[in-house]
Amino acid sequence: MAERIGIFGGTFDPIHVGHLVAAVNVRHQLQLDNVVLMVANIPWQKAGARRVSPAQDRFDMVRAAVGCVPGLEAGRTEIDRGGPSYTADTVAEMARLHPGAELFVIVGWDVSAELGTWERLGEVRDLASLVVVNRPGTPAPSGLWQQGWRVEEVTVPNLDISSTDLRARAADGRPLDYLIPEPAVRVIRERGLYAVSG
Ligand code: ATP
Ligand code: MG
């Protein structure tokens, strides 16, 4: 059987259990060999709007959070490529590195509503299936089939957690425990990420 690889892109600023619970449940339901949590180098849709933490810090948090959970992996392809991160480039690179593999691009409901803004969307659609996971606070998407996607819907536990809220919590000194895996919380503490002065 062909290798089945999930690509779950994000800024992961910081990673949280909402990301991880989605990743493991998609992997299970779609019987993927691997889900790569692909850390955006420059999240061009967010850059400018707010201060984004250095890519290496975000990658280290993801790697720490993933630990040795089977089938999950922190991806640094976009960081190594440099520049703004476009999923079209990432999917093309994964297709080249894994000839014959089936690729699945995983997005939450909020992101699925913004696909129209992606660069070279058609290239992503040609090379990968789209996996959509529920996320509280945003409506379910509609019409993705009509836009020509091969779509898989995966229902995951509803976790109303966002990196935006976690950055505010960290800045206020509120607890991050159990919302972010402990090893990633340690990276935040050691490097003073999200402190108000930082
Ligand atoms: P921010 O608040 O900074 O936008 P975020 O929590 O949305 O952060 P991202 O890195 O933007 O995290 O999201 C990466 C991917 O993870 C997106 O596809 C997003 O929809 C999905 N995602 C994030 N949080 C959840 C969650 N709680 N449940 C399901 N999917 C999620
Ligand atoms: Mg987001």
PDB file of C-alpha atoms and ligand atoms in Angstrom:
ATOM      1  CA  MET A   1       0.000   0.000   0.000  1.00  0.00           C
ATOM      2  CA  ALA A   2       1.190   3.527  -0.777  1.00  0.00           C
ATOM      3  CA  GLU A   3       2.612   5.561   2.053  1.00  0.00           C
ATOM      4  CA  ARG A   4       0.014   7.954   3.502  1.00  0.00           C
ATOM      5  CA  ILE A   5       1.346  11.217   4.893  1.00  0.00           C
ATOM      6  CA  GLY A   6      -0.525  14.024   6.626  1.00  0.00           C
ATOM      7  CA  ILE A   7       0.800  17.578   6.452  1.00  0.00           C
ATOM      8  CA  PHE A   8      -0.598  19.747   9.251  1.00  0.00           C
ATOM      9  CA  GLY A   9       0.724  23.234   8.705  1.00  0.00           C
ATOM     10  CA  GLY A  10       0.663  25.951  11.301  1.00  0.00           C
ATOM     11  CA  THR A  11       2.429  28.814  12.944  1.00  0.00           C
ATOM     12  CA  PHE A  12       2.353  26.889  16.228  1.00  0.00           C
ATOM     13  CA  ASP A  13       3.037  30.051  18.229  1.00  0.00           C
ATOM     14  CA  PRO A  14       2.767  28.137  20.533  1.00  0.00           C
ATOM     15  CA  ILE A  15       1.679  24.559  19.808  1.00  0.00           C
ATOM     16  CA  HIS A  16      -1.153  23.345  22.063  1.00  0.00           C
ATOM     17  CA  VAL A  17      -3.148  20.205  22.731  1.00  0.00           C
ATOM     18  CA  GLY A  18      -5.828  21.272  20.223  1.00  0.00           C
ATOM     19  CA  HIS A  19      -3.244  20.756  17.460  1.00  0.00           C
ATOM     20  CA  LEU A  20      -1.976  17.484  18.880  1.00  0.00           C
ATOM     21  CA  VAL A  21      -5.383  15.943  19.539  1.00  0.00           C
ATOM     22  CA  ALA A  22      -6.420  16.816  15.991  1.00  0.00           C
ATOM     23  CA  ALA A  23      -3.215  15.320  14.562  1.00  0.00           C
ATOM     24  CA  VAL A  24      -3.436  11.965  16.325  1.00  0.00           C
ATOM     25  CA  ASN A  25      -7.136  11.570  15.588  1.00  0.00           C
ATOM     26  CA  VAL A  26      -6.695  12.329  11.893  1.00  0.00           C
ATOM     27  CA  ARG A  27      -3.824   9.889  11.762  1.00  0.00           C
ATOM     28  CA  HIS A  28      -5.956   7.198  13.380  1.00  0.00           C
ATOM     29  CA  GLN A  29      -9.104   7.738  11.363  1.00  0.00           C
ATOM     30  CA  LEU A  30      -7.390   7.982   7.979  1.00  0.00           C
ATOM     31  CA  GLN A  31      -4.757   5.370   8.793  1.00  0.00           C
ATOM     32  CA  LEU A  32      -1.904   7.687   7.965  1.00  0.00           C
ATOM     33  CA  ASP A  33       1.646   6.494   8.446  1.00  0.00           C
ATOM     34  CA  ASN A  34       2.758   9.887   9.627  1.00  0.00           C
ATOM     35  CA  VAL A  35       1.431  13.338  10.405  1.00  0.00           C
ATOM     36  CA  VAL A  36       3.989  16.095  10.007  1.00  0.00           C
ATOM     37  CA  LEU A  37       3.334  19.215  12.067  1.00  0.00           C
ATOM     38  CA  MET A  38       4.841  21.579   9.540  1.00  0.00           C
ATOM     39  CA  VAL A  39       6.132  24.736  11.159  1.00  0.00           C
ATOM     40  CA  ALA A  40       5.671  27.799   8.944  1.00  0.00           C
ATOM     41  CA  ASN A  41       8.826  29.814   8.427  1.00  0.00           C
ATOM     42  CA  ILE A  42       7.165  33.116   7.630  1.00  0.00           C
ATOM     43  CA  PRO A  43       3.402  32.777   8.007  1.00  0.00           C
ATOM     44  CA  TRP A  44       2.792  35.448   5.381  1.00  0.00           C
ATOM     45  CA  GLN A  45      -0.863  35.831   6.306  1.00  0.00           C
ATOM     46  CA  LYS A  46       0.040  36.652   9.903  1.00  0.00           C
ATOM     47  CA  ALA A  47       3.333  38.477   9.493  1.00  0.00           C
ATOM     48  CA  GLY A  48       2.822  42.182   9.966  1.00  0.00           C
ATOM     49  CA  ALA A  49      -0.395  41.737  11.911  1.00  0.00           C
ATOM     50  CA  ARG A  50       1.457  40.713  15.065  1.00  0.00           C
ATOM     51  CA  ARG A  51       4.889  39.734  16.265  1.00  0.00           C
ATOM     52  CA  VAL A  52       5.560  36.115  15.328  1.00  0.00           C
ATOM     53  CA  SER A  53       8.080  34.203  17.455  1.00  0.00           C
ATOM     54  CA  PRO A  54      11.301  33.061  15.762  1.00  0.00           C
ATOM     55  CA  ALA A  55      10.753  29.958  13.648  1.00  0.00           C
ATOM     56  CA  GLN A  56      13.403  27.992  15.517  1.00  0.00           C
ATOM     57  CA  ASP A  57      11.652  28.617  18.861  1.00  0.00           C
ATOM     58  CA  ARG A  58       8.322  27.518  17.375  1.00  0.00           C
ATOM     59  CA  PHE A  59       9.945  24.425  15.892  1.00  0.00           C
ATOM     60  CA  ASP A  60      11.610  23.522  19.196  1.00  0.00           C
ATOM     61  CA  MET A  61       8.266  23.807  21.000  1.00  0.00           C
ATOM     62  CA  VAL A  62       6.636  21.508  18.440  1.00  0.00           C
ATOM     63  CA  ARG A  63       9.453  18.991  18.663  1.00  0.00           C
ATOM     64  CA  ALA A  64       9.307  19.039  22.463  1.00  0.00           C
ATOM     65  CA  ALA A  65       5.522  18.653  22.451  1.00  0.00           C
ATOM     66  CA  VAL A  66       5.508  15.762  19.975  1.00  0.00           C
ATOM     67  CA  GLY A  67       8.108  13.856  21.996  1.00  0.00           C
ATOM     68  CA  CYS A  68       8.029  10.238  20.942  1.00  0.00           C
ATOM     69  CA  VAL A  69       4.346   9.901  20.091  1.00  0.00           C
ATOM     70  CA  PRO A  70       4.306   7.350  17.268  1.00  0.00           C
ATOM     71  CA  GLY A  71       3.450   8.729  13.835  1.00  0.00           C
ATOM     72  CA  LEU A  72       3.770  12.398  14.784  1.00  0.00           C
ATOM     73  CA  GLU A  73       6.699  14.451  13.625  1.00  0.00           C
ATOM     74  CA  ALA A  74       7.834  18.066  13.748  1.00  0.00           C
ATOM     75  CA  GLY A  75       8.499  19.291  10.205  1.00  0.00           C
ATOM     76  CA  ARG A  76      11.116  21.868   9.337  1.00  0.00           C
ATOM     77  CA  THR A  77      10.929  21.781   5.536  1.00  0.00           C
ATOM     78  CA  GLU A  78       9.443  25.283   5.419  1.00  0.00           C
ATOM     79  CA  ILE A  79      12.052  26.665   7.806  1.00  0.00           C
ATOM     80  CA  ASP A  80      14.892  25.112   5.809  1.00  0.00           C
ATOM     81  CA  ARG A  81      13.422  26.476   2.565  1.00  0.00           C
ATOM     82  CA  GLY A  82      13.284  29.976   4.063  1.00  0.00           C
ATOM     83  CA  GLY A  83      11.133  32.889   2.968  1.00  0.00           C
ATOM     84  CA  PRO A  84       7.357  32.977   3.086  1.00  0.00           C
ATOM     85  CA  SER A  85       5.770  29.559   3.537  1.00  0.00           C
ATOM     86  CA  TYR A  86       3.403  28.428   0.827  1.00  0.00           C
ATOM     87  CA  THR A  87       1.701  25.076   1.186  1.00  0.00           C
ATOM     88  CA  ALA A  88       1.971  24.581  -2.589  1.00  0.00           C
ATOM     89  CA  ASP A  89       5.786  24.494  -2.293  1.00  0.00           C
ATOM     90  CA  THR A  90       5.644  22.195   0.717  1.00  0.00           C
ATOM     91  CA  VAL A  91       3.309  19.711  -0.915  1.00  0.00           C
ATOM     92  CA  ALA A  92       5.439  19.673  -4.070  1.00  0.00           C
ATOM     93  CA  GLU A  93       8.552  19.021  -2.003  1.00  0.00           C
ATOM     94  CA  MET A  94       6.875  16.228  -0.027  1.00  0.00           C
ATOM     95  CA  ALA A  95       5.685  14.652  -3.283  1.00  0.00           C
ATOM     96  CA  ARG A  96       9.254  14.740  -4.577  1.00  0.00           C
ATOM     97  CA  LEU A  97      10.703  13.272  -1.385  1.00  0.00           C
ATOM     98  CA  HIS A  98       8.062  10.545  -1.127  1.00  0.00           C
ATOM     99  CA  PRO A  99       7.293   9.359  -4.647  1.00  0.00           C
ATOM    100  CA  GLY A 100       4.007   7.493  -4.845  1.00  0.00           C
ATOM    101  CA  ALA A 101       2.862   8.610  -1.383  1.00  0.00           C
ATOM    102  CA  GLU A 102      -0.681   9.840  -0.811  1.00  0.00           C
ATOM    103  CA  LEU A 103      -0.594  13.310   0.710  1.00  0.00           C
ATOM    104  CA  PHE A 104      -3.229  14.814   2.996  1.00  0.00           C
ATOM    105  CA  VAL A 105      -3.255  18.497   3.874  1.00  0.00           C
ATOM    106  CA  ILE A 106      -4.957  18.927   7.251  1.00  0.00           C
ATOM    107  CA  VAL A 107      -6.755  22.153   8.212  1.00  0.00           C
ATOM    108  CA  GLY A 108      -9.179  23.275  10.893  1.00  0.00           C
ATOM    109  CA  TRP A 109     -12.558  24.789  10.013  1.00  0.00           C
ATOM    110  CA  ASP A 110     -11.238  28.345  10.331  1.00  0.00           C
ATOM    111  CA  VAL A 111      -8.467  27.751   7.825  1.00  0.00           C
ATOM    112  CA  SER A 112     -10.709  25.807   5.447  1.00  0.00           C
ATOM    113  CA  ALA A 113     -12.767  28.992   5.042  1.00  0.00           C
ATOM    114  CA  GLU A 114      -9.696  30.916   3.858  1.00  0.00           C
ATOM    115  CA  LEU A 115      -8.360  28.507   1.250  1.00  0.00           C
ATOM    116  CA  GLY A 116      -9.271  30.958  -1.482  1.00  0.00           C
ATOM    117  CA  THR A 117      -6.443  33.218  -0.293  1.00  0.00           C
ATOM    118  CA  TRP A 118      -3.745  30.547  -0.684  1.00  0.00           C
ATOM    119  CA  GLU A 119      -1.019  30.915  -3.276  1.00  0.00           C
ATOM    120  CA  ARG A 120      -1.241  28.458  -6.177  1.00  0.00           C
ATOM    121  CA  LEU A 121      -4.170  26.653  -4.600  1.00  0.00           C
ATOM    122  CA  GLY A 122      -4.690  24.489  -7.679  1.00  0.00           C
ATOM    123  CA  GLU A 123      -1.265  22.917  -7.222  1.00  0.00           C
ATOM    124  CA  VAL A 124      -2.182  21.869  -3.691  1.00  0.00           C
ATOM    125  CA  ARG A 125      -5.486  20.450  -4.929  1.00  0.00           C
ATOM    126  CA  ASP A 126      -3.725  18.452  -7.634  1.00  0.00           C
ATOM    127  CA  LEU A 127      -1.240  16.822  -5.289  1.00  0.00           C
ATOM    128  CA  ALA A 128      -3.125  16.298  -2.032  1.00  0.00           C
ATOM    129  CA  SER A 129      -6.449  15.493  -0.434  1.00  0.00           C
ATOM    130  CA  LEU A 130      -7.853  17.992   2.021  1.00  0.00           C
ATOM    131  CA  VAL A 131      -8.653  16.903   5.558  1.00  0.00           C
ATOM    132  CA  VAL A 132     -10.947  19.203   7.503  1.00  0.00           C
ATOM    133  CA  VAL A 133     -11.265  19.005  11.287  1.00  0.00           C
ATOM    134  CA  ASN A 134     -13.854  20.730  13.459  1.00  0.00           C
ATOM    135  CA  ARG A 135     -12.842  23.680  15.567  1.00  0.00           C
ATOM    136  CA  PRO A 136     -15.057  25.462  18.082  1.00  0.00           C
ATOM    137  CA  GLY A 137     -15.918  29.066  17.339  1.00  0.00           C
ATOM    138  CA  THR A 138     -15.991  28.760  13.554  1.00  0.00           C
ATOM    139  CA  PRO A 139     -18.703  27.358  11.296  1.00  0.00           C
ATOM    140  CA  ALA A 140     -18.312  24.148   9.320  1.00  0.00           C
ATOM    141  CA  PRO A 141     -17.201  24.753   5.747  1.00  0.00           C
ATOM    142  CA  SER A 142     -19.368  24.020   2.768  1.00  0.00           C
ATOM    143  CA  GLY A 143     -18.774  23.698  -0.926  1.00  0.00           C
ATOM    144  CA  LEU A 144     -15.276  22.222  -0.848  1.00  0.00           C
ATOM    145  CA  TRP A 145     -16.328  19.323  -3.093  1.00  0.00           C
ATOM    146  CA  GLN A 146     -17.717  21.730  -5.641  1.00  0.00           C
ATOM    147  CA  GLN A 147     -14.334  23.456  -5.676  1.00  0.00           C
ATOM    148  CA  GLY A 148     -12.787  20.195  -6.804  1.00  0.00           C
ATOM    149  CA  TRP A 149     -11.168  19.013  -3.598  1.00  0.00           C
ATOM    150  CA  ARG A 150     -10.967  15.427  -2.506  1.00  0.00           C
ATOM    151  CA  VAL A 151     -12.171  16.053   1.038  1.00  0.00           C
ATOM    152  CA  GLU A 152     -12.085  13.955   4.178  1.00  0.00           C
ATOM    153  CA  GLU A 153     -13.902  15.214   7.243  1.00  0.00           C
ATOM    154  CA  VAL A 154     -12.569  14.051  10.568  1.00  0.00           C
ATOM    155  CA  THR A 155     -14.404  14.768  13.798  1.00  0.00           C
ATOM    156  CA  VAL A 156     -12.079  15.386  16.714  1.00  0.00           C
ATOM    157  CA  PRO A 157     -12.829  16.294  20.342  1.00  0.00           C
ATOM    158  CA  ASN A 158     -13.886  19.945  20.459  1.00  0.00           C
ATOM    159  CA  LEU A 159     -11.126  21.829  22.222  1.00  0.00           C
ATOM    160  CA  ASP A 160     -11.639  25.558  22.455  1.00  0.00           C
ATOM    161  CA  ILE A 161      -7.951  26.375  22.647  1.00  0.00           C
ATOM    162  CA  SER A 162      -5.973  28.807  20.543  1.00  0.00           C
ATOM    163  CA  SER A 163      -2.402  30.037  20.416  1.00  0.00           C
ATOM    164  CA  THR A 164      -3.761  33.586  20.616  1.00  0.00           C
ATOM    165  CA  ASP A 165      -5.314  32.848  24.011  1.00  0.00           C
ATOM    166  CA  LEU A 166      -2.193  31.026  25.178  1.00  0.00           C
ATOM    167  CA  ARG A 167       0.047  33.983  24.300  1.00  0.00           C
ATOM    168  CA  ALA A 168      -2.230  36.207  26.394  1.00  0.00           C
ATOM    169  CA  ARG A 169      -2.145  33.697  29.239  1.00  0.00           C
ATOM    170  CA  ALA A 170       1.636  33.537  29.163  1.00  0.00           C
ATOM    171  CA  ALA A 171       1.912  37.320  29.118  1.00  0.00           C
ATOM    172  CA  ASP A 172      -0.446  37.589  32.133  1.00  0.00           C
ATOM    173  CA  GLY A 173       1.272  34.821  34.052  1.00  0.00           C
ATOM    174  CA  ARG A 174      -1.799  32.583  33.925  1.00  0.00           C
ATOM    175  CA  PRO A 175      -1.175  28.804  33.776  1.00  0.00           C
ATOM    176  CA  LEU A 176      -0.373  27.040  30.518  1.00  0.00           C
ATOM    177  CA  ASP A 177      -0.270  23.602  32.111  1.00  0.00           C
ATOM    178  CA  TYR A 178      -2.347  20.877  30.443  1.00  0.00           C
ATOM    179  CA  LEU A 179      -3.132  23.186  27.523  1.00  0.00           C
ATOM    180  CA  ILE A 180       0.434  22.816  26.243  1.00  0.00           C
ATOM    181  CA  PRO A 181       2.465  19.635  26.834  1.00  0.00           C
ATOM    182  CA  GLU A 182       4.892  20.061  29.681  1.00  0.00           C
ATOM    183  CA  PRO A 183       8.121  19.806  27.644  1.00  0.00           C
ATOM    184  CA  ALA A 184       6.924  22.661  25.414  1.00  0.00           C
ATOM    185  CA  VAL A 185       5.947  24.763  28.443  1.00  0.00           C
ATOM    186  CA  ARG A 186       9.528  24.297  29.587  1.00  0.00           C
ATOM    187  CA  VAL A 187      10.849  25.737  26.304  1.00  0.00           C
ATOM    188  CA  ILE A 188       8.577  28.776  26.802  1.00  0.00           C
ATOM    189  CA  ARG A 189       9.831  29.294  30.354  1.00  0.00           C
ATOM    190  CA  GLU A 190      13.498  28.751  29.581  1.00  0.00           C
ATOM    191  CA  ARG A 191      13.492  31.206  26.675  1.00  0.00           C
ATOM    192  CA  GLY A 192      11.104  33.713  28.191  1.00  0.00           C
ATOM    193  CA  LEU A 193       8.767  33.484  25.201  1.00  0.00           C
ATOM    194  CA  TYR A 194       5.558  35.549  25.355  1.00  0.00           C
ATOM    195  CA  ALA A 195       6.691  37.559  28.356  1.00  0.00           C
ATOM    196  CA  VAL A 196       5.268  41.083  28.103  1.00  0.00           C
ATOM    197  CA  SER A 197       8.698  42.665  27.996  1.00  0.00           C
ATOM    198  CA  GLY A 198       9.926  40.108  25.447  1.00  0.00           C
TER     199      GLY A 198
HETATM  200  P1  ATP B   1      -3.511  31.577  16.372  1.00  0.00           P
HETATM  201  O1  ATP B   1      -4.537  31.871  17.425  1.00  0.00           O
HETATM  202  O2  ATP B   1      -2.198  32.263  16.578  1.00  0.00           O
HETATM  203  O3  ATP B   1      -4.035  31.713  14.957  1.00  0.00           O
HETATM  204  P2  ATP B   1      -4.060  28.739  16.349  1.00  0.00           P
HETATM  205  O4  ATP B   1      -4.426  28.175  17.671  1.00  0.00           O
HETATM  206  O5  ATP B   1      -5.163  29.043  15.377  1.00  0.00           O
HETATM  207  O6  ATP B   1      -3.141  30.018  16.561  1.00  0.00           O
HETATM  208  P3  ATP B   1      -2.427  27.869  14.179  1.00  0.00           P
HETATM  209  O7  ATP B   1      -0.977  27.576  14.236  1.00  0.00           O
HETATM  210  O8  ATP B   1      -2.905  29.128  13.553  1.00  0.00           O
HETATM  211  O9  ATP B   1      -2.996  27.773  15.691  1.00  0.00           O
HETATM  212  O10 ATP B   1      -3.233  26.667  13.510  1.00  0.00           O
HETATM  213  C1  ATP B   1      -2.666  25.622  12.785  1.00  0.00           C
HETATM  214  C2  ATP B   1      -3.773  24.664  12.354  1.00  0.00           C
HETATM  215  O11 ATP B   1      -4.355  24.046  13.496  1.00  0.00           O
HETATM  216  C3  ATP B   1      -4.940  25.336  11.616  1.00  0.00           C
HETATM  217  O12 ATP B   1      -5.370  24.487  10.561  1.00  0.00           O
HETATM  218  C4  ATP B   1      -6.021  25.448  12.686  1.00  0.00           C
HETATM  219  O13 ATP B   1      -7.326  25.444  12.143  1.00  0.00           O
HETATM  220  C5  ATP B   1      -5.758  24.180  13.489  1.00  0.00           C
HETATM  221  N1  ATP B   1      -6.185  24.305  14.883  1.00  0.00           N
HETATM  222  C6  ATP B   1      -5.694  25.163  15.793  1.00  0.00           C
HETATM  223  N2  ATP B   1      -6.298  25.019  16.976  1.00  0.00           N
HETATM  224  C7  ATP B   1      -7.213  24.020  16.832  1.00  0.00           C
HETATM  225  C8  ATP B   1      -8.166  23.418  17.726  1.00  0.00           C
HETATM  226  N3  ATP B   1      -8.298  23.828  18.972  1.00  0.00           N
HETATM  227  N4  ATP B   1      -8.940  22.426  17.219  1.00  0.00           N
HETATM  228  C9  ATP B   1      -8.816  22.036  15.923  1.00  0.00           C
HETATM  229  N5  ATP B   1      -7.927  22.568  15.036  1.00  0.00           N
HETATM  230  C10 ATP B   1      -7.137  23.554  15.485  1.00  0.00           C
HETATM  231 MG    MG B   2      -4.808  30.236  13.688  1.00  0.00          MG
END
